[in-house]
CSV table of C-alpha atoms and ligand atoms in Angstrom, one decimal:
chain,number,residue,atom,x,y,z
A,1,MET,CA,-30.8,52.2,-81.8
A,2,GLU,CA,-31.1,55.7,-83.5
A,3,ALA,CA,-27.7,56.9,-84.7
A,4,SER,CA,-26.6,60.0,-82.8
A,5,MET,CA,-26.3,63.3,-84.6
A,6,GLU,CA,-22.5,63.0,-84.5
A,7,GLN,CA,-22.8,59.5,-86.2
A,8,LYS,CA,-25.1,60.8,-88.9
A,9,PHE,CA,-22.7,63.8,-89.4
A,10,GLN,CA,-19.7,61.5,-89.7
A,11,GLU,CA,-21.5,59.3,-92.2
A,12,LYS,CA,-22.1,62.3,-94.4
A,13,ILE,CA,-18.4,63.1,-94.2
A,14,ASP,CA,-17.4,59.5,-94.9
A,15,ASN,CA,-19.7,59.5,-98.0
A,16,ASP,CA,-18.2,62.8,-99.2
A,17,ILE,CA,-21.5,64.7,-98.8
A,18,ARG,CA,-20.7,68.4,-98.5
A,19,ILE,CA,-21.7,70.1,-95.2
A,20,GLU,CA,-23.5,73.4,-95.8
A,21,PRO,CA,-24.0,76.3,-93.4
A,22,LYS,CA,-27.6,75.3,-92.5
A,23,ASP,CA,-26.7,71.7,-91.8
A,24,TRP,CA,-26.2,70.4,-88.2
A,25,MET,CA,-22.5,70.2,-87.4
A,26,PRO,CA,-20.6,69.4,-84.2
A,27,GLU,CA,-19.6,72.6,-82.4
A,28,LYS,CA,-15.9,71.5,-82.6
A,29,TYR,CA,-16.2,71.1,-86.4
A,30,ARG,CA,-17.6,74.7,-86.7
A,31,LYS,CA,-15.0,76.1,-84.3
A,32,THR,CA,-12.0,74.5,-86.1
A,33,LEU,CA,-13.3,75.8,-89.5
A,34,ILE,CA,-13.7,79.3,-88.1
A,35,ARG,CA,-10.1,79.0,-86.8
A,36,GLN,CA,-8.6,77.7,-90.1
A,37,ILE,CA,-10.7,79.8,-92.6
A,38,SER,CA,-10.2,83.1,-90.6
A,39,GLN,CA,-6.5,82.5,-90.3
A,40,HIS,CA,-6.3,81.7,-94.0
A,41,ALA,CA,-8.1,85.0,-94.7
A,42,HIS,CA,-5.8,86.9,-92.4
A,43,SER,CA,-2.8,85.4,-94.2
A,44,GLU,CA,-4.2,86.6,-97.5
A,45,ILE,CA,-4.7,90.2,-96.2
A,46,VAL,CA,-1.3,90.4,-94.4
A,47,GLY,CA,0.3,88.7,-97.3
A,48,MET,CA,-0.4,91.8,-99.4
A,49,LEU,CA,2.1,93.8,-97.4
A,50,PRO,CA,5.5,92.2,-98.3
A,51,GLU,CA,4.7,92.5,-102.0
A,52,GLY,CA,2.9,95.8,-101.8
A,53,ASN,CA,6.3,97.1,-100.7
A,54,TRP,CA,7.7,96.7,-104.2
A,55,ILE,CA,4.9,97.9,-106.5
A,56,THR,CA,6.4,101.4,-106.8
A,57,ARG,CA,9.9,99.9,-107.4
A,58,ALA,CA,9.1,97.3,-110.1
A,59,PRO,CA,11.7,97.5,-112.9
A,60,ASN,CA,9.2,98.0,-115.7
A,61,LEU,CA,5.5,98.4,-116.4
A,62,ARG,CA,4.9,94.7,-117.2
A,63,ARG,CA,6.3,93.7,-113.8
A,64,LYS,CA,4.4,96.4,-112.1
A,65,VAL,CA,1.1,95.4,-113.6
A,66,ALA,CA,1.6,91.8,-112.7
A,67,LEU,CA,2.5,92.6,-109.1
A,68,LEU,CA,-0.5,95.0,-108.8
A,69,ALA,CA,-2.8,92.3,-110.1
A,70,LYS,CA,-1.4,89.8,-107.7
A,71,VAL,CA,-1.7,92.0,-104.6
A,72,GLN,CA,-5.2,92.9,-105.6
A,73,ASP,CA,-6.1,89.2,-106.0
A,74,GLU,CA,-4.8,88.5,-102.5
A,75,ALA,CA,-7.2,91.2,-101.1
A,76,GLY,CA,-10.0,89.4,-103.0
A,77,HIS,CA,-9.0,86.0,-101.6
A,78,GLY,CA,-9.1,87.5,-98.1
A,79,LEU,CA,-12.6,89.0,-98.5
A,80,TYR,CA,-13.8,85.7,-100.1
A,81,LEU,CA,-12.5,83.7,-97.2
A,82,TYR,CA,-13.9,86.1,-94.6
A,83,SER,CA,-17.3,85.7,-96.3
A,84,ALA,CA,-17.0,81.9,-96.2
A,85,CYS,CA,-16.1,82.2,-92.5
A,86,GLU,CA,-19.1,84.4,-91.7
A,87,THR,CA,-21.4,81.5,-92.9
A,88,LEU,CA,-20.3,79.8,-89.7
A,89,GLY,CA,-22.0,82.5,-87.6
A,90,ILE,CA,-19.2,84.8,-86.8
A,91,GLU,CA,-19.1,88.6,-87.5
A,92,ARG,CA,-16.5,90.1,-89.8
A,93,THR,CA,-15.7,92.7,-87.1
A,94,GLU,CA,-14.9,90.0,-84.6
A,95,LEU,CA,-12.5,88.3,-87.1
A,96,ILE,CA,-10.7,91.5,-87.8
A,97,ASP,CA,-10.4,92.2,-84.1
A,98,GLN,CA,-8.9,88.8,-83.5
A,99,LEU,CA,-6.2,89.6,-86.1
A,100,HIS,CA,-5.5,93.1,-84.7
A,101,THR,CA,-5.3,92.0,-81.1
A,102,GLY,CA,-3.0,89.0,-81.9
A,103,LYS,CA,-5.7,86.4,-80.8
A,104,ALA,CA,-5.7,85.0,-84.3
A,105,LYS,CA,-2.7,83.7,-86.3
A,106,TYR,CA,-1.7,84.3,-89.9
A,107,SER,CA,0.9,82.4,-91.9
A,108,SER,CA,4.4,82.8,-90.5
A,109,ILE,CA,5.9,83.4,-94.0
A,110,PHE,CA,4.5,86.9,-94.1
A,111,ASN,CA,6.7,88.0,-91.1
A,112,TYR,CA,9.9,88.0,-93.2
A,113,PRO,CA,11.1,91.1,-95.0
A,114,THR,CA,11.2,91.6,-98.8
A,115,LEU,CA,14.7,92.9,-99.2
A,116,THR,CA,15.3,92.7,-103.0
A,117,TRP,CA,13.4,92.6,-106.2
A,118,ALA,CA,14.2,88.9,-106.6
A,119,ASP,CA,12.0,88.3,-103.5
A,120,MET,CA,9.0,89.2,-105.6
A,121,GLY,CA,9.8,86.2,-107.9
A,122,THR,CA,10.8,83.9,-105.0
A,123,ILE,CA,7.5,84.7,-103.2
A,124,GLY,CA,5.5,83.8,-106.3
A,125,TRP,CA,7.5,80.6,-107.0
A,126,LEU,CA,7.8,79.3,-103.4
A,127,VAL,CA,5.2,81.0,-101.2
A,128,ASP,CA,2.4,80.9,-103.8
A,129,GLY,CA,3.7,77.5,-104.9
A,130,ALA,CA,3.3,76.2,-101.3
A,131,ALA,CA,-0.1,77.9,-101.0
A,132,ILE,CA,-1.3,76.1,-104.2
A,133,MET,CA,0.0,72.7,-102.9
A,134,ASN,CA,-1.9,73.3,-99.7
A,135,GLN,CA,-5.0,74.9,-101.2
A,136,VAL,CA,-5.8,72.5,-104.1
A,137,PRO,CA,-6.8,69.7,-101.7
A,138,LEU,CA,-9.0,72.3,-99.9
A,139,CYS,CA,-11.2,72.5,-103.0
A,140,ARG,CA,-12.4,69.0,-101.8
A,141,CYS,CA,-12.8,70.2,-98.2
A,142,SER,CA,-16.0,68.8,-96.5
A,143,TYR,CA,-17.3,72.3,-95.8
A,144,GLY,CA,-19.1,73.7,-98.9
A,145,PRO,CA,-18.4,77.4,-98.8
A,146,TYR,CA,-14.7,76.9,-98.1
A,147,ALA,CA,-14.3,74.3,-100.8
A,148,ARG,CA,-16.1,76.5,-103.4
A,149,ALA,CA,-14.1,79.6,-102.4
A,150,MET,CA,-10.9,77.6,-103.0
A,151,VAL,CA,-11.7,76.8,-106.6
A,152,ARG,CA,-11.4,80.5,-107.7
A,153,VAL,CA,-8.5,81.2,-105.3
A,154,CYS,CA,-6.5,78.3,-106.8
A,155,LYS,CA,-7.0,79.5,-110.4
A,156,GLU,CA,-5.6,82.9,-109.5
A,157,GLU,CA,-2.8,81.4,-107.4
A,158,SER,CA,-1.5,79.6,-110.5
A,159,PHE,CA,-1.0,82.9,-112.2
A,160,HIS,CA,0.8,84.2,-109.0
A,161,GLN,CA,3.2,81.2,-109.1
A,162,ARG,CA,3.7,81.5,-112.8
A,163,GLN,CA,4.5,85.2,-112.9
A,164,GLY,CA,7.0,84.7,-110.0
A,165,TYR,CA,8.8,81.8,-111.6
A,166,GLU,CA,9.0,83.7,-114.9
A,167,LEU,CA,10.5,86.7,-113.1
A,168,LEU,CA,13.2,84.4,-111.6
A,169,LEU,CA,13.8,82.7,-115.0
A,170,THR,CA,14.6,86.2,-116.4
A,171,LEU,CA,17.0,86.9,-113.5
A,172,SER,CA,18.6,83.5,-114.0
A,173,LYS,CA,19.6,84.5,-117.6
A,174,GLY,CA,20.7,88.0,-116.5
A,175,THR,CA,24.0,89.6,-115.2
A,176,PRO,CA,26.1,87.9,-112.5
A,177,GLU,CA,24.7,90.4,-110.0
A,178,GLN,CA,21.1,89.4,-111.0
A,179,LYS,CA,22.0,85.7,-110.6
A,180,GLU,CA,23.5,86.4,-107.2
A,181,MET,CA,20.4,88.3,-106.1
A,182,LEU,CA,18.3,85.3,-107.2
A,183,GLN,CA,20.4,82.8,-105.2
A,184,GLU,CA,20.5,85.0,-102.1
A,185,SER,CA,16.7,85.4,-102.2
A,186,VAL,CA,16.1,81.7,-102.5
A,187,ASN,CA,18.5,81.1,-99.6
A,188,ARG,CA,16.3,83.4,-97.4
A,189,TRP,CA,12.9,82.1,-98.4
A,190,TRP,CA,13.4,78.3,-98.8
A,191,TRP,CA,13.1,77.2,-95.2
A,192,PRO,CA,10.3,79.6,-94.2
A,193,ALA,CA,8.3,78.3,-97.2
A,194,LEU,CA,8.6,74.8,-95.9
A,195,MET,CA,7.3,76.0,-92.5
A,196,MET,CA,4.1,77.2,-94.3
A,197,PHE,CA,2.8,73.6,-94.2
A,198,GLY,CA,2.7,73.7,-90.4
A,199,PRO,CA,4.5,71.5,-87.8
A,200,ASN,CA,5.3,67.8,-88.4
A,201,ASP,CA,2.3,65.6,-88.2
A,202,ALA,CA,3.5,64.2,-84.9
A,203,ASP,CA,3.4,67.7,-83.4
A,204,SER,CA,0.2,68.9,-85.0
A,205,PRO,CA,-2.7,69.1,-82.6
A,206,HIS,CA,-5.3,69.5,-85.4
A,207,THR,CA,-4.3,67.3,-88.3
A,208,ALA,CA,-5.7,63.9,-87.2
A,209,GLN,CA,-9.2,65.4,-86.5
A,210,SER,CA,-9.1,67.6,-89.6
A,211,MET,CA,-8.3,64.5,-91.7
A,212,ALA,CA,-11.2,62.6,-90.1
A,213,TRP,CA,-13.5,65.5,-90.9
A,214,LYS,CA,-12.0,65.8,-94.4
A,215,ILE,CA,-11.1,69.4,-93.8
A,216,LYS,CA,-7.6,68.3,-94.7
A,217,ARG,CA,-7.2,65.7,-97.4
A,218,PHE,CA,-3.5,65.3,-96.9
A,219,THR,CA,-1.3,65.8,-93.8
A,220,ASN,CA,1.2,68.6,-93.3
A,221,ASP,CA,4.1,66.3,-93.9
A,222,GLU,CA,2.6,64.8,-97.1
A,223,LEU,CA,2.0,68.2,-98.7
A,224,ARG,CA,5.5,69.4,-97.6
A,225,GLN,CA,7.1,66.4,-99.2
A,226,ARG,CA,5.2,66.9,-102.5
A,227,PHE,CA,6.3,70.5,-102.5
A,228,VAL,CA,10.0,69.7,-102.0
A,229,ASP,CA,9.8,67.0,-104.7
A,230,MET,CA,8.3,69.6,-107.1
A,231,CYS,CA,10.7,72.4,-106.3
A,232,VAL,CA,14.0,70.5,-106.7
A,233,GLU,CA,13.5,70.1,-110.5
A,234,GLN,CA,12.3,73.7,-110.8
A,235,ALA,CA,15.4,75.0,-109.0
A,236,GLU,CA,17.6,73.1,-111.4
A,237,ILE,CA,16.0,74.9,-114.3
A,238,LEU,CA,16.7,78.2,-112.6
A,239,GLY,CA,20.3,77.2,-112.0
A,240,VAL,CA,19.9,77.9,-108.2
A,241,SER,CA,20.9,75.6,-105.4
A,242,LEU,CA,18.4,75.0,-102.5
A,243,PRO,CA,20.1,75.8,-99.1
A,244,ASP,CA,19.8,72.3,-97.7
A,245,PRO,CA,22.9,70.0,-97.7
A,246,ASP,CA,20.7,67.0,-96.7
A,247,LEU,CA,18.6,67.3,-99.9
A,248,LYS,CA,19.0,64.0,-101.7
A,249,TRP,CA,16.9,61.7,-103.9
A,250,ASN,CA,15.9,58.6,-102.0
A,251,GLU,CA,15.2,55.8,-104.6
A,252,GLU,CA,13.6,53.6,-101.9
A,253,ARG,CA,11.2,56.2,-100.8
A,254,GLY,CA,10.6,57.7,-104.2
A,255,HIS,CA,11.0,61.2,-102.7
A,256,TYR,CA,13.7,63.7,-101.8
A,257,ASP,CA,15.1,63.5,-98.3
A,258,PHE,CA,15.6,66.9,-96.8
A,259,GLY,CA,17.0,68.4,-93.7
A,260,GLU,CA,15.3,69.2,-90.3
A,261,ILE,CA,13.3,72.4,-90.2
A,262,ASN,CA,14.3,74.9,-87.5
A,263,TRP,CA,11.2,74.5,-85.3
A,264,ASP,CA,12.5,77.0,-82.7
A,265,GLU,CA,12.5,79.6,-85.5
A,266,PHE,CA,9.1,78.6,-86.6
A,267,TRP,CA,7.4,78.8,-83.2
A,268,ASN,CA,9.3,82.0,-82.4
A,269,VAL,CA,7.8,83.6,-85.5
A,270,VAL,CA,4.4,82.1,-84.8
A,271,ARG,CA,4.5,83.6,-81.3
A,272,GLY,CA,5.0,87.1,-82.7
A,273,ASN,CA,8.8,87.4,-82.5
A,274,GLY,CA,9.6,87.3,-86.3
A,275,PRO,CA,11.4,90.1,-88.1
A,276,CYS,CA,8.2,91.9,-89.2
A,277,ASN,CA,5.4,90.7,-87.0
A,278,LYS,CA,4.9,94.0,-85.1
A,279,ASP,CA,5.2,96.1,-88.3
A,280,ARG,CA,2.7,93.9,-90.2
A,281,ILE,CA,0.0,94.2,-87.5
A,282,ASN,CA,0.6,97.9,-86.9
A,283,THR,CA,0.2,98.5,-90.7
A,284,ARG,CA,-3.0,96.5,-90.7
A,285,VAL,CA,-4.5,98.3,-87.7
A,286,LYS,CA,-3.6,101.7,-89.2
A,287,ALA,CA,-5.1,100.8,-92.6
A,288,HIS,CA,-8.3,99.6,-90.9
A,289,GLU,CA,-8.6,102.8,-88.9
A,290,ASN,CA,-7.9,105.0,-92.0
A,291,GLY,CA,-10.7,103.0,-93.8
A,292,GLN,CA,-13.4,103.8,-91.2
A,293,TRP,CA,-14.8,106.6,-93.3
A,294,VAL,CA,-15.3,104.2,-96.2
A,295,ARG,CA,-17.2,101.7,-94.0
A,296,ASP,CA,-19.3,104.6,-92.5
A,297,ALA,CA,-20.1,105.9,-96.0
A,298,ALA,CA,-21.0,102.4,-97.3
A,299,SER,CA,-23.4,101.7,-94.4
A,300,ALA,CA,-25.0,105.2,-94.6
A,301,TYR,CA,-25.6,104.6,-98.3
A,302,ALA,CA,-27.0,101.1,-97.6
A,303,LYS,CA,-29.3,102.5,-94.9
A,304,LYS,CA,-30.6,105.2,-97.3
A,305,GLN,CA,-31.2,102.6,-100.0
A,306,SER,CA,-33.2,100.4,-97.7
A,307,GLU,CA,-35.2,103.4,-96.4
A,308,LYS,CA,-36.0,104.4,-100.1
A,309,LYS,CA,-37.1,100.8,-100.7
A,310,SER,CA,-39.4,100.6,-97.7
A,311,VAL,CA,-41.0,103.9,-98.7
A,312,SER,CA,-41.6,102.8,-102.3
A,313,VAL,CA,-43.1,99.5,-101.0
A,314,ALA,CA,-45.4,101.2,-98.4
B,1,3HC,N1,2.1,80.1,-89.6
B,1,3HC,C1,1.4,80.4,-88.5
B,1,3HC,N2,0.7,79.5,-87.7
B,1,3HC,C2,0.8,78.2,-88.1
B,1,3HC,C3,1.5,77.8,-89.3
B,1,3HC,C4,2.1,78.8,-90.0
B,1,3HC,N3,2.8,78.5,-91.1
B,1,3HC,N4,1.4,76.4,-89.4
B,1,3HC,C5,0.6,76.0,-88.4
B,1,3HC,N5,0.3,77.1,-87.6
B,1,3HC,C6,-0.5,77.0,-86.3
B,1,3HC,C7,-1.9,76.5,-86.6
B,1,3HC,O1,-2.8,77.6,-86.9
B,1,3HC,C8,-2.2,76.0,-85.2
B,1,3HC,O2,-2.4,77.0,-84.3
B,1,3HC,P1,-3.9,77.4,-83.7
B,1,3HC,O3,-4.4,76.1,-83.1
B,1,3HC,O4,-3.8,78.5,-82.8
B,1,3HC,O5,-4.7,77.7,-85.0
B,1,3HC,C9,-0.9,75.4,-84.7
B,1,3HC,O6,0.1,76.1,-85.5
B,1,3HC,C10,-0.8,73.9,-85.0
B,1,3HC,O7,-0.7,73.6,-86.4
B,1,3HC,P2,-1.6,72.5,-87.1
B,1,3HC,O8,-0.8,72.0,-88.3
B,1,3HC,O9,-2.0,71.5,-86.1
B,1,3HC,O10,-2.8,73.4,-87.5
B,1,3HC,P3,-3.8,73.2,-88.8
B,1,3HC,O11,-4.3,71.8,-88.8
B,1,3HC,O12,-4.7,74.3,-88.8
B,1,3HC,O13,-2.7,73.3,-90.0
B,1,3HC,C11,-2.3,74.8,-91.8
B,1,3HC,C12,-2.1,74.5,-90.3
B,1,3HC,C13,-1.6,73.8,-92.7
B,1,3HC,C14,-1.8,76.2,-92.1
B,1,3HC,C15,-3.8,74.8,-92.0
B,1,3HC,O14,-4.4,75.7,-91.1
B,1,3HC,C16,-4.3,75.2,-93.5
B,1,3HC,O15,-4.1,74.4,-94.4
B,1,3HC,N6,-4.8,76.4,-93.6
B,1,3HC,C17,-5.3,76.9,-94.9
B,1,3HC,C18,-4.2,77.4,-95.8
B,1,3HC,C19,-3.5,78.6,-95.2
B,1,3HC,O16,-3.9,79.2,-94.3
B,1,3HC,N7,-2.4,78.9,-95.8
B,1,3HC,C20,-1.6,80.0,-95.3
B,1,3HC,C21,-1.0,80.7,-96.4
B,1,3HC,S1,-2.1,81.6,-97.4
B,1,3HC,C22,-1.2,82.2,-98.6
B,1,3HC,O17,-0.1,81.8,-98.7
B,1,3HC,C23,-1.8,83.1,-99.6
B,1,3HC,C24,-1.1,83.1,-100.9
B,1,3HC,O18,-1.9,83.9,-101.8
B,1,3HC,C25,0.3,83.7,-100.9
């Protein structure tokens, strides 16, 4: 009997054949990709705000240039991902509206305030570190445009993580006040960084299907565990302690055991009640409105160009 379209599709996935925009795909596959890629893009764009807050207050030109470059990269990642998302047949304006009206999520981590200069280093080390852990497997995602976008994004994320860690290494060799600022920052960002990987697998409505479709190559818990294992040694080099009394090497498992995440806090932030949720969206809406003239000018110019072209062809 002829294999159904779904069966043929799943065979392609099982044989690691990339799915491209013009290929047939189950509506649910398309929808979950739009959901994940658009929220990923929103995270990149909103993620510019916490760090943008410190560009004018960087302690020297070298730090300012690195931070400027990083924030600019995040904008590029967002635009890259919106373009990948549009290949699934959704308009950019609709995606932006979903963010501004709260219909779409973005990573919870960006709803926390950046209170000290050390936060710029901790974000690079932990937030971009977690992003890299989660994004490298996405370079092998079954959907072609998303996987290809991730290759360049991951290369730039490595610079983000490196510059953050180096900033913290400098503080770790500084004055007692700088060491204290470093430790206080890590205390605030450690647990929210673990939340970036999403709920435990048992509580994740999407992971099983995303694994079957090879959108995800590892589960939330697997990536979170790898991240914890990697950070413990890095924290030792910085001379900081991670704020988890249950963190302990488990010889049998070959991994670090760690404490329970505060899932009430996680869902509270995801539902819009984090310290900065309202401020982040208001800032995004205002920036979008203030940029209307740029979009109008660009489309007027594009229209003029196409009129010129059609006249010259006629
Ligand atoms: N913040 C906000 N929402 C979250 C979340 C988080 N940290 N973790 C999970 N969620 C949401 C999911 O979006 C989903 O809600 P939805 O159905 O309304 O979309 C729900 O909680 C259940 O979570 P699942 O784990 O079942 O959902 P996913 O299978 O989509 O997994 C994910 C969540 C691991 C974040 C996955 O979507 C993913 O890998 N996304 C791509 C990477 C990404 O978006 N990273 C965010 C940070 S980007 C970044 O840090 C940029 C860097 O430059 C700093």
